[in-house]
Amino acid sequence: MTRFLVGAYAAALTVTLGCTRRGSAAIGPSEVAADSVVGIVAVTGASFEQRLILRTDRGFARLWTNAADSAALSRLGGVEVVARGQANASGLSVVRFTVRRVDNQPVVDGILRRDGEQMLLETAAGRIPLGNPPAALREMAGARVWIGGPLDRGPNVYGIIMPAR
């Protein structure tokens, strides 16, 4: 029975990864790079045996991460991410991930930066000025966050991916 479950899991992961676009360098709303999986983060198990799973439209994938990414992804239960890494029979060894949608609404993932009085969100595509960020964000320079809503004028919703160090 265990051998069957492992085989079924590997097949589901192969199908999930096989349905992504190959050779894509940039991640846009409708494209995903090689060995990338788009899905909703699920945190399962007890605190000492916690597992990170990515639920996709084709099944699920176990996520294997380093300690920092594990802590960050643990904060993202129910959030849609693009996880990039190396696929294998036991899941996906995550190299990096990007938050894509929260409550089915698009968000931007980046690091908060302060430039004088201006708050910016530093993303892989560049720096985005925040027009009217929530007051709490002004105290979080250096934190990796996701932000939704109109970035140029607000109101914005946000969540912490990784606190400032």
PDB file of C-alpha atoms in Angstrom:
ATOM      1  CA  MET A   1       0.000   0.000   0.000  1.00  0.00           C
ATOM      2  CA  THR A   2       2.816   2.426   0.882  1.00  0.00           C
ATOM      3  CA  ARG A   3       4.571   1.680  -2.408  1.00  0.00           C
ATOM      4  CA  PHE A   4       1.292   2.458  -4.237  1.00  0.00           C
ATOM      5  CA  LEU A   5       0.871   5.793  -2.395  1.00  0.00           C
ATOM      6  CA  VAL A   6       4.457   6.834  -3.133  1.00  0.00           C
ATOM      7  CA  GLY A   7       3.980   5.952  -6.809  1.00  0.00           C
ATOM      8  CA  ALA A   8       0.668   7.821  -6.964  1.00  0.00           C
ATOM      9  CA  TYR A   9       2.239  10.849  -5.292  1.00  0.00           C
ATOM     10  CA  ALA A  10       5.187  10.853  -7.723  1.00  0.00           C
ATOM     11  CA  ALA A  11       2.785  10.550 -10.666  1.00  0.00           C
ATOM     12  CA  ALA A  12       0.652  13.449  -9.399  1.00  0.00           C
ATOM     13  CA  LEU A  13       3.743  15.627  -8.959  1.00  0.00           C
ATOM     14  CA  THR A  14       4.993  14.703 -12.433  1.00  0.00           C
ATOM     15  CA  VAL A  15       1.619  15.603 -13.945  1.00  0.00           C
ATOM     16  CA  THR A  16       1.550  18.885 -12.027  1.00  0.00           C
ATOM     17  CA  LEU A  17       5.067  19.854 -13.083  1.00  0.00           C
ATOM     18  CA  GLY A  18       4.601  18.553 -16.601  1.00  0.00           C
ATOM     19  CA  CYS A  19       1.719  20.958 -17.129  1.00  0.00           C
ATOM     20  CA  THR A  20       3.827  24.046 -16.464  1.00  0.00           C
ATOM     21  CA  ARG A  21       5.534  25.984 -19.219  1.00  0.00           C
ATOM     22  CA  ARG A  22       9.168  25.019 -19.694  1.00  0.00           C
ATOM     23  CA  GLY A  23      12.061  27.393 -20.295  1.00  0.00           C
ATOM     24  CA  SER A  24      10.259  30.548 -19.156  1.00  0.00           C
ATOM     25  CA  ALA A  25      12.581  33.023 -17.438  1.00  0.00           C
ATOM     26  CA  ALA A  26      10.068  35.556 -16.099  1.00  0.00           C
ATOM     27  CA  ILE A  27       7.024  34.735 -14.046  1.00  0.00           C
ATOM     28  CA  GLY A  28       3.940  36.560 -15.255  1.00  0.00           C
ATOM     29  CA  PRO A  29       0.310  36.089 -14.295  1.00  0.00           C
ATOM     30  CA  SER A  30      -0.155  33.339 -16.863  1.00  0.00           C
ATOM     31  CA  GLU A  31       3.253  31.699 -17.133  1.00  0.00           C
ATOM     32  CA  VAL A  32       5.373  29.573 -14.862  1.00  0.00           C
ATOM     33  CA  ALA A  33       9.069  28.647 -15.194  1.00  0.00           C
ATOM     34  CA  ALA A  34      10.466  25.116 -15.418  1.00  0.00           C
ATOM     35  CA  ASP A  35      10.143  23.087 -12.208  1.00  0.00           C
ATOM     36  CA  SER A  36       7.678  25.583 -10.808  1.00  0.00           C
ATOM     37  CA  VAL A  37       4.384  24.823  -9.178  1.00  0.00           C
ATOM     38  CA  VAL A  38       1.502  27.242  -8.618  1.00  0.00           C
ATOM     39  CA  GLY A  39      -0.769  26.408  -5.737  1.00  0.00           C
ATOM     40  CA  ILE A  40      -2.216  27.184  -2.336  1.00  0.00           C
ATOM     41  CA  VAL A  41       0.048  26.673   0.678  1.00  0.00           C
ATOM     42  CA  ALA A  42      -1.271  24.212   3.263  1.00  0.00           C
ATOM     43  CA  VAL A  43       0.432  23.595   6.589  1.00  0.00           C
ATOM     44  CA  THR A  44      -0.277  20.116   7.945  1.00  0.00           C
ATOM     45  CA  GLY A  45       0.773  18.052  10.937  1.00  0.00           C
ATOM     46  CA  ALA A  46       1.711  18.959  14.481  1.00  0.00           C
ATOM     47  CA  SER A  47       4.236  21.686  15.296  1.00  0.00           C
ATOM     48  CA  PHE A  48       7.084  19.186  15.698  1.00  0.00           C
ATOM     49  CA  GLU A  49       6.115  17.288  12.528  1.00  0.00           C
ATOM     50  CA  GLN A  50       4.885  20.163  10.419  1.00  0.00           C
ATOM     51  CA  ARG A  51       4.680  19.652   6.649  1.00  0.00           C
ATOM     52  CA  LEU A  52       4.275  22.183   3.887  1.00  0.00           C
ATOM     53  CA  ILE A  53       2.058  21.104   1.015  1.00  0.00           C
ATOM     54  CA  LEU A  54       1.157  22.995  -2.140  1.00  0.00           C
ATOM     55  CA  ARG A  55      -2.396  22.239  -3.304  1.00  0.00           C
ATOM     56  CA  THR A  56      -2.656  22.634  -7.068  1.00  0.00           C
ATOM     57  CA  ASP A  57      -5.482  22.140  -9.542  1.00  0.00           C
ATOM     58  CA  ARG A  58      -3.837  18.815 -10.440  1.00  0.00           C
ATOM     59  CA  GLY A  59      -3.103  17.424  -6.993  1.00  0.00           C
ATOM     60  CA  PHE A  60      -0.569  18.335  -4.347  1.00  0.00           C
ATOM     61  CA  ALA A  61       3.186  18.605  -3.886  1.00  0.00           C
ATOM     62  CA  ARG A  62       5.219  18.321  -0.693  1.00  0.00           C
ATOM     63  CA  LEU A  63       7.529  21.323  -0.300  1.00  0.00           C
ATOM     64  CA  TRP A  64      11.057  20.820   1.015  1.00  0.00           C
ATOM     65  CA  THR A  65      12.651  24.068   2.183  1.00  0.00           C
ATOM     66  CA  ASN A  66      15.407  25.598   4.247  1.00  0.00           C
ATOM     67  CA  ALA A  67      14.533  26.873   7.732  1.00  0.00           C
ATOM     68  CA  ALA A  68      13.949  30.508   6.669  1.00  0.00           C
ATOM     69  CA  ASP A  69      11.645  29.586   3.770  1.00  0.00           C
ATOM     70  CA  SER A  70       9.851  27.063   5.973  1.00  0.00           C
ATOM     71  CA  ALA A  71       9.103  29.781   8.542  1.00  0.00           C
ATOM     72  CA  ALA A  72       7.972  32.167   5.794  1.00  0.00           C
ATOM     73  CA  LEU A  73       5.757  29.612   4.034  1.00  0.00           C
ATOM     74  CA  SER A  74       4.252  28.573   7.380  1.00  0.00           C
ATOM     75  CA  ARG A  75       2.856  32.131   7.633  1.00  0.00           C
ATOM     76  CA  LEU A  76       1.205  31.743   4.215  1.00  0.00           C
ATOM     77  CA  GLY A  77      -1.391  29.038   4.804  1.00  0.00           C
ATOM     78  CA  GLY A  78      -4.235  29.560   2.317  1.00  0.00           C
ATOM     79  CA  VAL A  79      -2.181  31.873   0.077  1.00  0.00           C
ATOM     80  CA  GLU A  80      -1.397  31.181  -3.604  1.00  0.00           C
ATOM     81  CA  VAL A  81       2.312  31.094  -4.421  1.00  0.00           C
ATOM     82  CA  VAL A  82       4.611  30.170  -7.272  1.00  0.00           C
ATOM     83  CA  ALA A  83       7.239  27.804  -5.820  1.00  0.00           C
ATOM     84  CA  ARG A  84      10.382  27.284  -7.902  1.00  0.00           C
ATOM     85  CA  GLY A  85      12.953  24.586  -7.353  1.00  0.00           C
ATOM     86  CA  GLN A  86      13.967  21.057  -8.174  1.00  0.00           C
ATOM     87  CA  ALA A  87      11.243  18.436  -8.535  1.00  0.00           C
ATOM     88  CA  ASN A  88      11.824  14.887  -7.391  1.00  0.00           C
ATOM     89  CA  ALA A  89       9.714  11.881  -6.432  1.00  0.00           C
ATOM     90  CA  SER A  90       9.187  13.170  -2.881  1.00  0.00           C
ATOM     91  CA  GLY A  91       8.066  16.691  -3.817  1.00  0.00           C
ATOM     92  CA  LEU A  92       9.652  20.000  -4.719  1.00  0.00           C
ATOM     93  CA  SER A  93      12.904  21.244  -3.146  1.00  0.00           C
ATOM     94  CA  VAL A  94      12.071  24.947  -3.027  1.00  0.00           C
ATOM     95  CA  VAL A  95      14.780  27.381  -4.133  1.00  0.00           C
ATOM     96  CA  ARG A  96      12.512  30.442  -4.017  1.00  0.00           C
ATOM     97  CA  PHE A  97       8.838  31.339  -3.977  1.00  0.00           C
ATOM     98  CA  THR A  98       6.657  34.335  -4.770  1.00  0.00           C
ATOM     99  CA  VAL A  99       3.269  35.175  -3.303  1.00  0.00           C
ATOM    100  CA  ARG A 100       0.817  35.627  -6.155  1.00  0.00           C
ATOM    101  CA  ARG A 101      -2.741  35.882  -4.838  1.00  0.00           C
ATOM    102  CA  VAL A 102      -4.481  36.259  -1.462  1.00  0.00           C
ATOM    103  CA  ASP A 103      -8.219  35.597  -1.196  1.00  0.00           C
ATOM    104  CA  ASN A 104      -8.136  35.192  -4.978  1.00  0.00           C
ATOM    105  CA  GLN A 105      -6.950  38.804  -5.409  1.00  0.00           C
ATOM    106  CA  PRO A 106      -3.578  39.670  -6.985  1.00  0.00           C
ATOM    107  CA  VAL A 107      -0.848  40.899  -4.647  1.00  0.00           C
ATOM    108  CA  VAL A 108       2.747  42.058  -5.015  1.00  0.00           C
ATOM    109  CA  ASP A 109       5.557  40.334  -3.086  1.00  0.00           C
ATOM    110  CA  GLY A 110       8.600  42.369  -2.090  1.00  0.00           C
ATOM    111  CA  ILE A 111      10.779  43.945   0.565  1.00  0.00           C
ATOM    112  CA  LEU A 112       9.739  47.199   2.184  1.00  0.00           C
ATOM    113  CA  ARG A 113      12.265  50.013   1.807  1.00  0.00           C
ATOM    114  CA  ARG A 114      12.258  53.564   3.110  1.00  0.00           C
ATOM    115  CA  ASP A 115      13.596  56.473   1.046  1.00  0.00           C
ATOM    116  CA  GLY A 116      13.235  59.512   3.280  1.00  0.00           C
ATOM    117  CA  GLU A 117       9.498  59.726   3.949  1.00  0.00           C
ATOM    118  CA  GLN A 118       8.600  57.575   0.919  1.00  0.00           C
ATOM    119  CA  MET A 119       7.910  53.871   1.373  1.00  0.00           C
ATOM    120  CA  LEU A 120       8.829  51.577  -1.524  1.00  0.00           C
ATOM    121  CA  LEU A 121       8.237  47.922  -2.275  1.00  0.00           C
ATOM    122  CA  GLU A 122      11.356  46.355  -3.801  1.00  0.00           C
ATOM    123  CA  THR A 123      10.330  43.524  -6.115  1.00  0.00           C
ATOM    124  CA  ALA A 124      12.203  41.373  -8.615  1.00  0.00           C
ATOM    125  CA  ALA A 125      10.992  43.812 -11.305  1.00  0.00           C
ATOM    126  CA  GLY A 126      12.148  46.968  -9.472  1.00  0.00           C
ATOM    127  CA  ARG A 127      11.015  49.425  -6.821  1.00  0.00           C
ATOM    128  CA  ILE A 128       7.369  50.444  -6.570  1.00  0.00           C
ATOM    129  CA  PRO A 129       6.478  53.617  -4.629  1.00  0.00           C
ATOM    130  CA  LEU A 130       3.619  53.109  -2.156  1.00  0.00           C
ATOM    131  CA  GLY A 131       1.200  56.049  -2.368  1.00  0.00           C
ATOM    132  CA  ASN A 132      -0.649  55.682   0.918  1.00  0.00           C
ATOM    133  CA  PRO A 133       0.587  52.619   2.815  1.00  0.00           C
ATOM    134  CA  PRO A 134      -0.998  51.584   6.121  1.00  0.00           C
ATOM    135  CA  ALA A 135       0.763  53.254   9.067  1.00  0.00           C
ATOM    136  CA  ALA A 136       2.015  49.889  10.395  1.00  0.00           C
ATOM    137  CA  LEU A 137       4.052  49.314   7.206  1.00  0.00           C
ATOM    138  CA  ARG A 138       6.133  52.434   7.918  1.00  0.00           C
ATOM    139  CA  GLU A 139       7.650  50.593  10.894  1.00  0.00           C
ATOM    140  CA  MET A 140       8.521  47.464   8.893  1.00  0.00           C
ATOM    141  CA  ALA A 141      11.333  48.605   6.585  1.00  0.00           C
ATOM    142  CA  GLY A 142      13.366  45.554   5.605  1.00  0.00           C
ATOM    143  CA  ALA A 143      10.474  43.094   6.000  1.00  0.00           C
ATOM    144  CA  ARG A 144       9.342  40.909   3.120  1.00  0.00           C
ATOM    145  CA  VAL A 145       5.597  41.418   2.666  1.00  0.00           C
ATOM    146  CA  TRP A 146       2.775  40.935   0.210  1.00  0.00           C
ATOM    147  CA  ILE A 147       0.621  43.959  -0.557  1.00  0.00           C
ATOM    148  CA  GLY A 148      -2.717  44.105  -2.335  1.00  0.00           C
ATOM    149  CA  GLY A 149      -4.928  46.933  -3.499  1.00  0.00           C
ATOM    150  CA  PRO A 150      -3.901  49.984  -5.521  1.00  0.00           C
ATOM    151  CA  LEU A 151      -0.247  50.516  -4.590  1.00  0.00           C
ATOM    152  CA  ASP A 152      -0.169  54.103  -5.849  1.00  0.00           C
ATOM    153  CA  ARG A 153      -3.030  55.349  -3.664  1.00  0.00           C
ATOM    154  CA  GLY A 154      -4.302  52.645  -1.271  1.00  0.00           C
ATOM    155  CA  PRO A 155      -6.140  51.409   0.621  1.00  0.00           C
ATOM    156  CA  ASN A 156      -3.901  48.382   0.889  1.00  0.00           C
ATOM    157  CA  VAL A 157      -4.073  45.012   2.546  1.00  0.00           C
ATOM    158  CA  TYR A 158      -0.827  43.304   3.469  1.00  0.00           C
ATOM    159  CA  GLY A 159       0.744  40.343   5.176  1.00  0.00           C
ATOM    160  CA  ILE A 160       4.190  39.615   6.549  1.00  0.00           C
ATOM    161  CA  ILE A 161       6.165  36.929   4.738  1.00  0.00           C
ATOM    162  CA  MET A 162       9.402  37.467   6.673  1.00  0.00           C
ATOM    163  CA  PRO A 163       9.939  40.106   9.404  1.00  0.00           C
ATOM    164  CA  ALA A 164      12.831  42.538   9.090  1.00  0.00           C
ATOM    165  CA  ARG A 165      16.105  41.188  10.478  1.00  0.00           C
TER     166      ARG A 165
END
